[in-house]
Coordinates of C-alpha atoms in Angstrom, one line a residue:
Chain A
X291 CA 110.1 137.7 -38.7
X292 CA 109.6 134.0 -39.6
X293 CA 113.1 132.7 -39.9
X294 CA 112.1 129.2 -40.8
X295 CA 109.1 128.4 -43.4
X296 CA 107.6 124.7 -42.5
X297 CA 105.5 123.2 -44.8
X298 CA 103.1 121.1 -45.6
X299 CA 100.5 122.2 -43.1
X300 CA 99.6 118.9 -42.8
X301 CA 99.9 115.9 -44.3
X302 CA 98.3 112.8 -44.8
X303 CA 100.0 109.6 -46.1
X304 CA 99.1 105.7 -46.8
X305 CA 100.9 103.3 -44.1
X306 CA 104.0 101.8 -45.9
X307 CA 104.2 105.3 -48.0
X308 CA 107.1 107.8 -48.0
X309 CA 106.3 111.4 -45.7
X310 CA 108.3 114.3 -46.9
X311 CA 108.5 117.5 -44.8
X312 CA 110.1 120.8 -46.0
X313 CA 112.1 123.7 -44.3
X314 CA 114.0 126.8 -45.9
X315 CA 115.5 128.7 -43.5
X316 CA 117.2 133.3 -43.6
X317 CA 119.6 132.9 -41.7
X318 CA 122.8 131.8 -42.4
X319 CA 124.8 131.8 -39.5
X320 CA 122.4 128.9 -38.6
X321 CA 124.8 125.7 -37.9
X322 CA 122.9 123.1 -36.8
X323 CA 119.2 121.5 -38.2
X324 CA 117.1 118.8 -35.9
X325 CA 113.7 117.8 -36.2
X326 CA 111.7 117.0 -33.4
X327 CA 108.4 114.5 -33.3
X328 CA 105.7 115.5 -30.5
X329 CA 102.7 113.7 -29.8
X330 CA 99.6 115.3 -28.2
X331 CA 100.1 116.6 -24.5
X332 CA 103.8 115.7 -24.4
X333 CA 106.7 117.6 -25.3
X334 CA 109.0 117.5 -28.1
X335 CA 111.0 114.3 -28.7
X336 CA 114.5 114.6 -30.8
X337 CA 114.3 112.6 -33.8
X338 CA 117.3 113.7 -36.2
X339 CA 119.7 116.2 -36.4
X340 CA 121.7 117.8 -39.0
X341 CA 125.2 120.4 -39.3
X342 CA 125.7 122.0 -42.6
X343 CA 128.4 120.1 -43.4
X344 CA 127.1 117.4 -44.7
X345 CA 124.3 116.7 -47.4
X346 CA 122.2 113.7 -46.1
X347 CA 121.9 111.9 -42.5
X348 CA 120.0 109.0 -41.8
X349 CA 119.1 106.9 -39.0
X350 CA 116.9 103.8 -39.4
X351 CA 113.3 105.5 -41.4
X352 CA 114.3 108.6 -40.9
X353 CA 116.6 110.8 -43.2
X354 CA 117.2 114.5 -43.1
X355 CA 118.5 115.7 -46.7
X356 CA 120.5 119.7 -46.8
X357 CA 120.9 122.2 -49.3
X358 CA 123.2 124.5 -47.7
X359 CA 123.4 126.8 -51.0
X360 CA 119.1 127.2 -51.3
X361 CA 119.2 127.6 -47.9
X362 CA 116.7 124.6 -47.1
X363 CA 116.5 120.6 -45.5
X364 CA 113.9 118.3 -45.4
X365 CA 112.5 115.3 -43.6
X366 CA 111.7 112.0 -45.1
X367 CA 110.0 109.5 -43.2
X368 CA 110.4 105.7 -45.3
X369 CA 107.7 103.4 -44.5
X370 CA 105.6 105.5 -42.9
X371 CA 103.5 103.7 -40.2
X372 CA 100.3 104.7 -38.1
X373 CA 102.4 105.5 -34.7
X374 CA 104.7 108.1 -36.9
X375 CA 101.2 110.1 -37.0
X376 CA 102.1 112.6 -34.9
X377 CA 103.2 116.8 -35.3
X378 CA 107.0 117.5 -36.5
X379 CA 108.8 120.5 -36.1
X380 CA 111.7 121.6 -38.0
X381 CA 114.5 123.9 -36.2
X382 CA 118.0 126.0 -36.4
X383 CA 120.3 127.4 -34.1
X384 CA 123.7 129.1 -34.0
X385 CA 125.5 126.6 -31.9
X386 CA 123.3 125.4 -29.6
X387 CA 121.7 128.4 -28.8
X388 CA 118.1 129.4 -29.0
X389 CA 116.6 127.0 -31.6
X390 CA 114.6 128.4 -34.0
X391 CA 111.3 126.4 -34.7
X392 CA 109.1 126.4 -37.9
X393 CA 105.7 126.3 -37.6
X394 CA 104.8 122.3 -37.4
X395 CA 103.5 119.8 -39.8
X396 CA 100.6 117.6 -38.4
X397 CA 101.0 114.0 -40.0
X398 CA 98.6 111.5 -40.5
X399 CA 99.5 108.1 -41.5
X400 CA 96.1 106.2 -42.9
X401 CA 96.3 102.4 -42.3
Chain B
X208 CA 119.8 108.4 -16.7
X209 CA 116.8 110.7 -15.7
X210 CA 115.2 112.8 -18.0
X211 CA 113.9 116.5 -17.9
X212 CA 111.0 117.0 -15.6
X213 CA 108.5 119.7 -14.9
X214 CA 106.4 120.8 -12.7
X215 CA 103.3 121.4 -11.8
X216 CA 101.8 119.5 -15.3
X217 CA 99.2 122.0 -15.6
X218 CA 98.0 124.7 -13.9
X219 CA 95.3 127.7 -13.6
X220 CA 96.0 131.1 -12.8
X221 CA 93.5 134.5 -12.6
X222 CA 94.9 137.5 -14.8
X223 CA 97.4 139.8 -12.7
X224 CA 98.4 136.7 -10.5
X225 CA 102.1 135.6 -10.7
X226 CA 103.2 132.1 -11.3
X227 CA 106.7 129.8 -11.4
X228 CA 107.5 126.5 -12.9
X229 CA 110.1 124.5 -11.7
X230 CA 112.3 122.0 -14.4
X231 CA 114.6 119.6 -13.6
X232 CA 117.5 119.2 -16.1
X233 CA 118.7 115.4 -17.2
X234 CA 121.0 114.2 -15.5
X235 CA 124.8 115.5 -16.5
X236 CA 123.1 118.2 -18.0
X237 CA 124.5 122.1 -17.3
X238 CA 122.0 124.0 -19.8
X239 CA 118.7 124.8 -19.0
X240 CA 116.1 126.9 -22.2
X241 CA 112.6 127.4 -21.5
X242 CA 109.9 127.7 -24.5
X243 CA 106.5 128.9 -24.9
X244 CA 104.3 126.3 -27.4
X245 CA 101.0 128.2 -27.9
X246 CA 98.1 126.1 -29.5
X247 CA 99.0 124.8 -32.7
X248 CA 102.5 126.5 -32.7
X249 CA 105.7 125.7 -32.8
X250 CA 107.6 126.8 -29.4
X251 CA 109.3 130.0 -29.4
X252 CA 112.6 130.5 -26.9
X253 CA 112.3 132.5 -24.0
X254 CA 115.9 132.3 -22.9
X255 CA 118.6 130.2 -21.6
X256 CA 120.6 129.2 -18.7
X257 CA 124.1 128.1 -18.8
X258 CA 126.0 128.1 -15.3
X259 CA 123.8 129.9 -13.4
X260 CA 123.9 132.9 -15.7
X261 CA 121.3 133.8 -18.5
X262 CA 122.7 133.1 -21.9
X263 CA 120.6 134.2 -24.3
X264 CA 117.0 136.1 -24.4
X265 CA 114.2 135.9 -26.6
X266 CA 111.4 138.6 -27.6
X267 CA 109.8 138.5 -23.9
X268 CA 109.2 141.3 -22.0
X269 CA 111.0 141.6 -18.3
X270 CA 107.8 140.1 -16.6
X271 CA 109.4 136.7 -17.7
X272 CA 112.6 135.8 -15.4
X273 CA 114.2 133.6 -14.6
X274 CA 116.8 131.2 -12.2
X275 CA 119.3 128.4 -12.5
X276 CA 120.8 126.4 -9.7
X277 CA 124.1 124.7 -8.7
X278 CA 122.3 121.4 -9.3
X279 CA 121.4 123.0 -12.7
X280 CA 117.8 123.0 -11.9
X281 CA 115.9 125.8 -13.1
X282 CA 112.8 127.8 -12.6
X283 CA 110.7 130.6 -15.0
X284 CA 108.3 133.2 -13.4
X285 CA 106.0 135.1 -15.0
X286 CA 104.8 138.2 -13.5
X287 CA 101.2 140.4 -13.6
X288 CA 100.0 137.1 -16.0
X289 CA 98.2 138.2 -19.3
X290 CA 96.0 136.2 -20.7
X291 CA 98.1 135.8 -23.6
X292 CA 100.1 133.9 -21.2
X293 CA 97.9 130.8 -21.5
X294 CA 100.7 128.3 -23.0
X295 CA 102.7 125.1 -22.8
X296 CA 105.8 125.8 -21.5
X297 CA 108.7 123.9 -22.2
X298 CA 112.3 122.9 -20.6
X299 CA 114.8 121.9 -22.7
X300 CA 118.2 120.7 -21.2
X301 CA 121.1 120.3 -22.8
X302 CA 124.9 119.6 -22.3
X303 CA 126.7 122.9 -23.5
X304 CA 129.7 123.5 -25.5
X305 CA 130.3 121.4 -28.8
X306 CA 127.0 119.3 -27.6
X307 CA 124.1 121.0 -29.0
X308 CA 121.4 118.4 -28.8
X309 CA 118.8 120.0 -26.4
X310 CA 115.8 117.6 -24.8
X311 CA 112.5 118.5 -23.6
X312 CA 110.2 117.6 -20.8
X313 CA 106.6 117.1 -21.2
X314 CA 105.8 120.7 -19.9
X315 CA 103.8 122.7 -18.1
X316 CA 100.1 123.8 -19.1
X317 CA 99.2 127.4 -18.0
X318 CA 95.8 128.6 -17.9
X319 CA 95.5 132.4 -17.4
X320 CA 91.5 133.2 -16.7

C-alpha cells in the first residue's frame, strides 16, 4: 500500500520559472512532512520540512505549502535554476520514525 | 561537524553470499535508519536504531539484521543475497526525541550477480 502519491513524474521547467511538486498522503497519524533533493549517485539531501501545524514554510526559494484537512502538501521551488535539476522526494512520519517516501519527481530546469 | 558516512561505496556480491555495510552516524547523533533505494525509487525503511536497540521494522524479511554501537555507529547485514537485493542502501542519522530531522549519507551500491 502506497501511503504517499508523488506526482508529477517528472517535470521540466524554464530557468527563472516556478516548479511545483505534489503529495497527498492516508495516513493521518503522520506528523511531520520534509522534502528531500538527491542528485545522481549521492544520497538524499534535506531541503525543507513541515509539521501539521502550520499551513506554509519557507526558507529562501523553497516553500512547502499543507492542507492538513485534504490530506496533501506541496513543494514550490521560485526561480527555478539549472543546478535545482535534480530528483525530489516527498516524505511522512509519525514522529520521527520510519519516514515514508513517495515515489520521486525527476526535475529538469531548461536554461 | 562530521556527516554520515558509509562504507564500502559500492560493492558486488554472487547470489547466496552474505554481505554488511558499515555507517557512521554524524556526529552528536544517537539514531541510526537504514533504507533500500532501488532504481528509480524512492527508498523504503528497513528499520531503525535508537540506543542500541531496534526501534522500528519495516516489510523485510529476517535475512536483513542489524547492529548499533556505543559510539552509535551502525551496521546492516543481509543474508543468503537475492538478486532482488541489488540496491542503494542508505543511512540516515538522526538526533532522537522531539528532533526528527534524519540525514543521509551517500550510500552503499550493492550488486547481487
Amino acid at each position: 500500500q502506497q501511503q504517499v502519491k508523488q506526482s508529477p513524474q517528472s517535470l521540466i521547467v524554464q530557468k527563472g520559472g516556478i516548479s511545483i511538486i505534489n503529495c497527498a498522503y492516508e495516513n493521518t497519524a503522520f506528523d511531520y512532512f520534509p522534502w528531500y533533493q538527491q542528485f545522481p549517485g549521492k544520497g538524499p539531501a534535506l531541503l525543507i520540512a513541515i509539521r501539521p501545524d502550520v499551513s506554509e514554510k519557507k526558507e529562501g526559494r523553497f516553500t512547502i505549502s499543507f492542507n492538513k484537512s485534504a490530506k496533501q502538501f506541496s513543494l514550490h521551488i521560485m526561480d527555478s535554476q539549472p543546478g535545482d535539476s535534480a530528483t525530489y522526494f516527498c516524505a511522512a512520519s509519525e514522529y520521527g520514525n520510519k519516514l515514508v517516501f513517495g515515489a520521486g519527481t525527476i526535475l529538469r530546469v531548461k536554461s | 561537524e562530521t556527516g554520515v558516512t558509509q562504507s564500502p561505496t559500492h560493492l558486488i556480491k554472487t547470489r547466496g553470499q552474505q554481505v554488511t555495510l558499515r555507517c557512521s552516524s554524524q556526529s552528536g547523533h544517537n539514531t541510526v535508519s537504514w533504507y533500500q533505494q532501488a532504481l528509480g525509487q524512492g527508498p523504503q525503511f528497513i528499520f531503525q536504531y535508537y540506543r542500541e536497540e531496534e526501534n522500528g521494522r519495516g516489510n523485510f524479511p529476517p535475512r536483513f539484521s542489524g547492529l548499533q554501537f556505543p559510539n552509535y555507529s551502525s551496521e546492516l547485514n543481509v543474508n543468503a543475497l537475492e538478486l532482488d537485493d541489488s540496491a542503494l542502501y542508505l543511512c540516515a542519522s538522526s538526533f532522537g526525541g522531539s528532533r526528527l530531522e534524519q540525514y543521509f549519507g551517500p550510500g552503499t551500491r550493492l550488486t547481487v550477480t
